[in-house]
Amino acid sequence: MKAVYINENGPPEVIKIGEIPLRELKPNEVRIKVKAAGINHLDIWVRKGLPGLSLKFPHVLGADAAGIVEEIGENVEGIKKGDKVLIYPAIFCGRCEKCISGNENLCKEYKIFGERTQGVESEYINVPKENVFLIPENISFVEAAAIPLALLTAVQMVEKANPEPGMNCLVMAAGSGVSLNLIQILKMIKCNVFVTAGNKEKIERAKWFGADDGIVYTEDNWEKKLKNICEKIDIIFDHTGKEFWEKLIKIVNWGGKIVICGATSGYDARIDLRHVFFRQIQIIGSTMGTRRHLLKGLEYVKKGFIKISISKVLNFEKAQEAHRLIEERKVFGKIVLKF
Ligand SMILES: [Zn+2]
């Protein structure tokens, strides 16, 4: 079967399209004919190479996929051939205390597809039955493939922040898939939502998704301009990391929270701890989310609270181009590969 894979770390040119073998289906697995695969920033990091992450080449890329059930293992019930499904994008042991208490994303054996285990950008995938969820009826394969990782990440972040109606929230880098979900969930809860983005066009699009107002963070003194549109920010949602961290610590209100799920601009940020203890700021880490968070997010989609933003749909053979577009920050919303 055809797949999108790499044999070495490097620039987008290392991405190859070629034949790989389809392994045998295990009794507890479901085989899915992939129709669409959504690309995440994680895929870019994996392709470039992450410290401490050793890949088994050829390494198939991708965490998010949607498709049609092709075959079920002998121990699988409740899922049938022909079902339209999307997948929860990671595997876990299912036996440890974290897994049993519904915190599978804290499991020591937690592996995101396309990162610590083989990815989903291939014509067929075999995944454990626990990973398979029906696609809401009003959603296409392309939209479904754009949903899982970004949505469950946003749902967990909002749960951890626990905002109240009327609170002022700041969502950093409004063009990303996670940020667009955050904006819509926070509006659903009736928070005031402010955003930052790389240009005015992205701010306008964020407003279309419900944001109240925004600031272009490539301009000088953007944090002062932010103060003009919102006096106090109660909660900040960030995945930019180092570049803006010192400013974020100063922007957030006394007793406020910063929830961080990534560090796209660098991880070795400087923190003035006096602000953290004296102004009693909470810094909350968040990575991925659980299957419960995915189901909760899918309910929001079904009820129309969340619109899926697709920036571009490309044939899977154009995976190199897809990676380039994301790296050059030329996208607003998700890029999806069609199979
Ligand atoms: Zn576990």
Coordinates of C-alpha atoms and ligand atoms in Angstrom, one line a residue:
M1 CA 0.0 0.0 0.0
K2 CA 1.1 3.6 -0.6
A3 CA 2.2 5.7 2.4
V4 CA 3.8 9.0 3.3
Y5 CA 7.0 8.3 5.2
I6 CA 10.6 9.4 5.9
N7 CA 13.9 7.5 6.0
E8 CA 15.8 10.3 7.7
N9 CA 15.1 13.6 9.5
G10 CA 15.4 16.8 7.6
P11 CA 13.6 19.4 5.4
P12 CA 10.3 18.7 3.6
E13 CA 12.2 17.1 0.7
V14 CA 13.0 14.0 2.9
I15 CA 9.3 13.1 2.7
K16 CA 8.7 10.1 0.4
I17 CA 5.7 8.6 -1.1
G18 CA 6.1 4.8 -1.7
E19 CA 5.0 1.3 -1.0
I20 CA 5.1 -0.2 2.5
P21 CA 3.7 -3.6 3.6
L22 CA 0.3 -3.7 5.4
R23 CA 0.8 -5.8 8.6
E24 CA -1.6 -8.5 9.7
L25 CA -4.7 -7.5 11.7
K26 CA -4.6 -8.4 15.4
P27 CA -7.8 -9.8 17.1
N28 CA -8.5 -6.5 19.0
E29 CA -7.8 -4.2 16.0
V30 CA -9.8 -2.5 13.3
R31 CA -8.6 -2.0 9.8
I32 CA -9.5 1.4 8.3
K33 CA -9.3 2.5 4.7
V34 CA -8.0 6.0 5.1
K35 CA -9.9 8.7 3.2
A36 CA -8.2 11.8 4.7
A37 CA -5.3 12.6 7.1
G38 CA -5.0 16.0 8.9
I39 CA -1.5 17.4 9.4
N40 CA -0.4 18.8 12.7
H41 CA 2.6 20.9 13.8
L42 CA 3.8 17.8 15.6
D43 CA 4.4 16.1 12.2
I44 CA 6.8 19.0 11.3
W45 CA 8.7 18.5 14.5
V46 CA 8.9 14.7 13.9
R47 CA 10.2 15.2 10.4
K48 CA 12.8 17.6 11.5
G49 CA 13.9 15.4 14.4
L50 CA 13.1 15.7 18.1
P51 CA 15.7 15.3 20.9
G52 CA 15.2 11.9 22.6
L53 CA 12.9 10.6 19.8
S54 CA 14.5 7.8 17.8
L55 CA 12.4 6.7 14.9
K56 CA 12.3 3.3 13.3
F57 CA 12.7 3.9 9.5
P58 CA 10.8 3.9 7.3
H59 CA 8.6 6.1 9.6
V60 CA 5.1 6.8 8.4
L61 CA 4.0 10.4 9.3
G62 CA 0.7 11.6 10.7
A63 CA -1.5 11.4 13.8
D64 CA -5.0 12.3 12.6
A65 CA -7.0 10.2 10.1
A66 CA -10.6 9.4 9.1
G67 CA -11.9 6.7 6.8
I68 CA -14.1 3.6 6.4
V69 CA -13.9 0.4 8.4
E70 CA -12.5 -2.2 6.1
E71 CA -12.2 -5.2 8.4
I72 CA -12.6 -6.0 12.2
G73 CA -10.5 -8.3 14.3
E74 CA -12.2 -11.4 15.9
N75 CA -12.5 -9.7 19.4
V76 CA -14.1 -6.5 18.1
E77 CA -17.7 -5.7 18.8
G78 CA -19.8 -2.6 18.2
I79 CA -17.9 -1.6 15.1
K80 CA -18.8 -2.9 11.7
K81 CA -17.4 -2.9 8.1
G82 CA -18.5 0.2 6.3
D83 CA -18.7 2.5 9.4
K84 CA -17.4 6.0 8.8
V85 CA -14.8 6.6 11.6
L86 CA -12.1 8.9 12.9
I87 CA -9.4 7.8 15.3
Y88 CA -8.1 8.8 18.7
P89 CA -4.5 9.7 17.8
A90 CA -2.5 7.8 20.4
I91 CA -2.1 4.3 21.9
F92 CA -1.6 3.5 25.6
C93 CA -1.3 0.5 27.9
G94 CA -4.9 0.4 29.1
R95 CA -3.9 -1.3 32.4
C96 CA -2.0 1.2 34.5
E97 CA -3.5 3.5 37.2
K98 CA -3.5 6.5 34.8
C99 CA -5.3 4.6 32.1
I100 CA -7.8 3.0 34.4
S101 CA -8.7 6.4 36.0
G102 CA -9.3 7.9 32.5
N103 CA -6.1 9.8 32.2
E104 CA -4.5 7.8 29.4
N105 CA -2.5 10.7 28.2
L106 CA -0.5 10.4 31.4
C107 CA 0.3 6.7 30.7
K108 CA 4.0 5.9 30.5
E109 CA 3.4 3.9 27.4
Y110 CA 1.4 6.7 25.7
K111 CA 2.5 7.0 22.1
I112 CA 1.0 9.5 19.6
F113 CA 0.6 8.1 16.1
G114 CA 3.4 9.3 13.8
E115 CA 5.5 10.3 16.8
R116 CA 6.6 7.4 19.1
T117 CA 4.8 4.9 16.9
Q118 CA 4.0 4.5 13.2
G119 CA 1.7 7.2 11.7
V120 CA -1.6 7.1 9.8
E121 CA -0.7 8.6 6.4
S122 CA -1.1 5.4 4.5
E123 CA -3.9 3.8 2.4
Y124 CA -4.8 1.4 5.3
I125 CA -4.2 1.5 9.0
N126 CA -4.7 -1.1 11.8
V127 CA -5.6 0.5 15.1
P128 CA -6.9 -0.8 18.5
K129 CA -10.7 -0.9 18.8
E130 CA -10.4 1.6 21.7
N131 CA -9.2 4.2 19.2
V132 CA -12.1 4.1 16.8
F133 CA -15.0 6.6 17.0
L134 CA -17.9 7.2 14.6
I135 CA -17.9 10.5 12.6
P136 CA -20.8 12.8 13.4
E137 CA -23.3 12.7 10.5
N138 CA -22.9 16.3 9.4
I139 CA -19.1 16.0 8.9
S140 CA -17.1 15.0 5.9
F141 CA -14.0 12.8 5.9
V142 CA -11.8 15.8 5.3
E143 CA -13.3 17.7 8.2
A144 CA -13.2 14.6 10.4
A145 CA -9.5 14.2 9.7
A146 CA -8.9 17.7 10.9
I147 CA -10.6 17.2 14.2
P148 CA -9.0 14.8 16.7
L149 CA -5.6 16.1 17.9
A150 CA -6.4 19.8 17.8
L151 CA -9.9 19.4 19.4
L152 CA -9.0 17.1 22.2
T153 CA -6.0 19.3 23.1
A154 CA -8.2 22.4 23.2
V155 CA -10.9 20.6 25.3
Q156 CA -8.4 19.5 27.9
M157 CA -6.8 23.0 28.1
V158 CA -10.2 24.6 28.7
E159 CA -11.1 22.0 31.3
K160 CA -7.8 22.6 33.1
A161 CA -8.3 26.4 33.0
N162 CA -11.9 26.1 34.2
P163 CA -13.0 29.6 33.0
E164 CA -16.1 31.2 34.2
P165 CA -18.6 33.2 32.0
G166 CA -17.4 36.8 31.5
M167 CA -13.7 36.1 32.1
N168 CA -11.2 37.7 29.7
C169 CA -9.2 35.1 27.9
L170 CA -6.2 35.6 25.5
V171 CA -5.5 32.9 22.8
M172 CA -2.0 33.2 21.4
A173 CA -1.4 32.4 17.7
A174 CA -5.0 32.4 16.5
G175 CA -4.3 30.7 13.2
S176 CA -3.6 27.2 14.6
G177 CA -6.1 24.4 14.7
V178 CA -5.9 24.2 18.6
S179 CA -6.4 28.0 18.8
L180 CA -9.5 28.0 16.6
N181 CA -11.0 25.3 18.7
L182 CA -10.1 27.3 21.9
I183 CA -11.8 30.5 20.6
Q184 CA -15.0 28.6 19.8
I185 CA -15.2 26.6 23.1
L186 CA -14.4 29.8 25.2
K187 CA -17.2 31.7 23.3
M188 CA -19.6 28.8 24.0
I189 CA -18.8 29.2 27.7
K190 CA -19.5 33.0 27.2
C191 CA -16.0 34.2 28.0
N192 CA -14.5 37.3 26.3
V193 CA -11.9 36.1 23.8
F194 CA -9.0 38.1 22.6
V195 CA -6.3 36.8 20.2
T196 CA -2.9 37.5 18.9
A197 CA -1.8 36.6 15.3
G198 CA 0.9 37.3 12.8
N199 CA -1.2 39.6 10.6
K200 CA -4.5 41.6 10.4
E201 CA -6.1 39.1 8.0
K202 CA -5.7 36.3 10.6
I203 CA -7.2 38.5 13.3
E204 CA -10.2 39.1 11.1
R205 CA -10.7 35.4 10.4
A206 CA -10.4 34.7 14.2
K207 CA -13.2 37.2 14.7
W208 CA -15.3 35.3 12.2
F209 CA -14.8 32.3 14.5
G210 CA -16.0 34.3 17.4
A211 CA -13.0 36.2 18.8
D212 CA -14.0 39.6 20.2
D213 CA -10.8 41.4 19.1
G214 CA -7.1 40.9 18.5
I215 CA -3.6 42.3 18.2
V216 CA -0.9 41.6 15.6
Y217 CA 2.0 40.3 17.8
T218 CA 4.7 41.0 15.2
E219 CA 4.2 44.8 15.9
D220 CA 6.2 46.6 18.6
N221 CA 4.6 47.1 22.0
W222 CA 1.7 44.8 21.1
E223 CA 1.2 44.1 24.8
K224 CA 0.4 47.7 25.4
K225 CA -2.1 47.8 22.5
L226 CA -3.7 44.7 24.1
K227 CA -4.2 46.7 27.3
N228 CA -6.1 49.2 25.3
I229 CA -8.7 46.6 24.2
C230 CA -8.7 44.6 27.4
E231 CA -7.6 45.9 30.8
K232 CA -7.1 42.6 32.5
I233 CA -6.5 39.1 31.1
D234 CA -7.6 36.3 33.4
I235 CA -6.5 33.3 31.4
I236 CA -3.9 32.9 28.6
F237 CA -3.8 29.9 26.3
D238 CA -0.4 29.5 24.7
H239 CA 1.6 27.2 22.5
T240 CA 4.2 29.7 21.3
G241 CA 6.6 29.4 24.2
K242 CA 9.9 31.3 24.5
E243 CA 9.3 34.2 22.2
F244 CA 6.5 35.8 24.2
W245 CA 6.7 34.1 27.6
E246 CA 8.2 37.1 29.5
K247 CA 5.4 39.3 28.2
L248 CA 2.7 36.8 29.0
I249 CA 3.8 36.6 32.6
K250 CA 3.4 40.3 32.9
I251 CA 0.1 40.5 30.9
V252 CA -1.8 37.9 33.0
N253 CA -3.9 39.3 35.8
W254 CA -3.1 38.8 39.5
G255 CA -4.2 35.3 40.4
G256 CA -4.6 34.5 36.7
K257 CA -3.6 31.4 34.8
I258 CA -1.4 30.5 31.8
V259 CA -2.2 27.2 30.2
I260 CA 0.6 26.0 27.9
C261 CA 0.5 23.1 25.4
G262 CA 3.5 23.6 23.3
A263 CA 6.6 25.8 22.6
T264 CA 6.7 26.4 18.8
S265 CA 9.2 29.3 19.2
G266 CA 11.5 27.6 21.7
Y267 CA 11.3 25.9 25.0
D268 CA 14.0 27.6 27.2
A269 CA 11.9 30.6 28.2
R270 CA 12.9 33.0 30.9
I271 CA 10.5 33.4 33.8
D272 CA 10.7 36.1 36.5
L273 CA 9.5 34.0 39.4
R274 CA 8.7 37.1 41.5
H275 CA 5.7 37.6 39.2
V276 CA 4.6 34.0 39.7
F277 CA 4.6 33.9 43.5
F278 CA 3.8 37.5 44.4
R279 CA 1.0 37.9 41.9
Q280 CA 0.0 34.3 42.4
I281 CA 0.0 33.2 38.8
Q282 CA -0.8 29.6 38.0
I283 CA 1.2 28.0 35.1
I284 CA -0.6 24.9 33.9
G285 CA 0.9 22.4 31.5
S286 CA -1.3 20.4 29.1
T287 CA -0.5 17.8 26.5
M288 CA -3.0 16.1 24.2
G289 CA -6.3 15.0 25.9
T290 CA -8.1 11.8 26.6
R291 CA -10.8 9.9 24.6
R292 CA -13.3 11.5 26.9
H293 CA -12.0 14.9 25.8
L294 CA -12.4 13.8 22.1
L295 CA -16.0 12.6 22.7
K296 CA -16.8 15.9 24.6
G297 CA -15.4 17.9 21.6
L298 CA -17.3 15.8 19.1
E299 CA -20.5 16.7 21.0
Y300 CA -19.7 20.4 20.5
V301 CA -19.2 19.7 16.8
K302 CA -22.5 17.9 16.5
K303 CA -24.3 20.7 18.3
G304 CA -22.8 23.3 16.0
F305 CA -20.6 25.1 18.5
I306 CA -17.5 24.3 16.6
K307 CA -16.8 24.8 13.0
I308 CA -13.9 23.1 11.4
S309 CA -11.5 25.4 9.6
I310 CA -9.8 23.7 6.6
S311 CA -7.1 25.8 5.0
K312 CA -6.2 23.5 2.1
V313 CA -6.9 20.0 0.9
L314 CA -4.1 18.3 -1.0
N315 CA -3.6 14.9 -2.5
F316 CA -1.4 12.8 -0.2
E317 CA 1.3 12.7 -2.9
K318 CA 1.8 16.5 -2.2
A319 CA 2.7 16.0 1.5
Q320 CA 6.0 17.9 1.0
E321 CA 4.0 21.0 -0.1
A322 CA 1.7 20.6 2.9
H323 CA 4.6 20.6 5.3
R324 CA 6.2 23.7 3.5
L325 CA 2.9 25.7 3.8
I326 CA 2.7 25.0 7.6
E327 CA 6.4 25.8 8.2
E328 CA 6.0 29.1 6.3
R329 CA 2.9 29.9 8.5
K330 CA 0.9 30.4 5.3
V331 CA -2.1 28.6 6.7
F332 CA -5.2 29.5 8.8
G333 CA -6.7 26.3 10.1
K334 CA -5.9 22.8 9.0
I335 CA -4.2 21.2 6.0
V336 CA -5.7 17.8 5.1
L337 CA -4.2 15.2 2.8
K338 CA -6.8 13.2 0.7
F339 CA -6.2 9.5 0.1
Ligands
ZN1 ZN -1.4 3.1 30.9

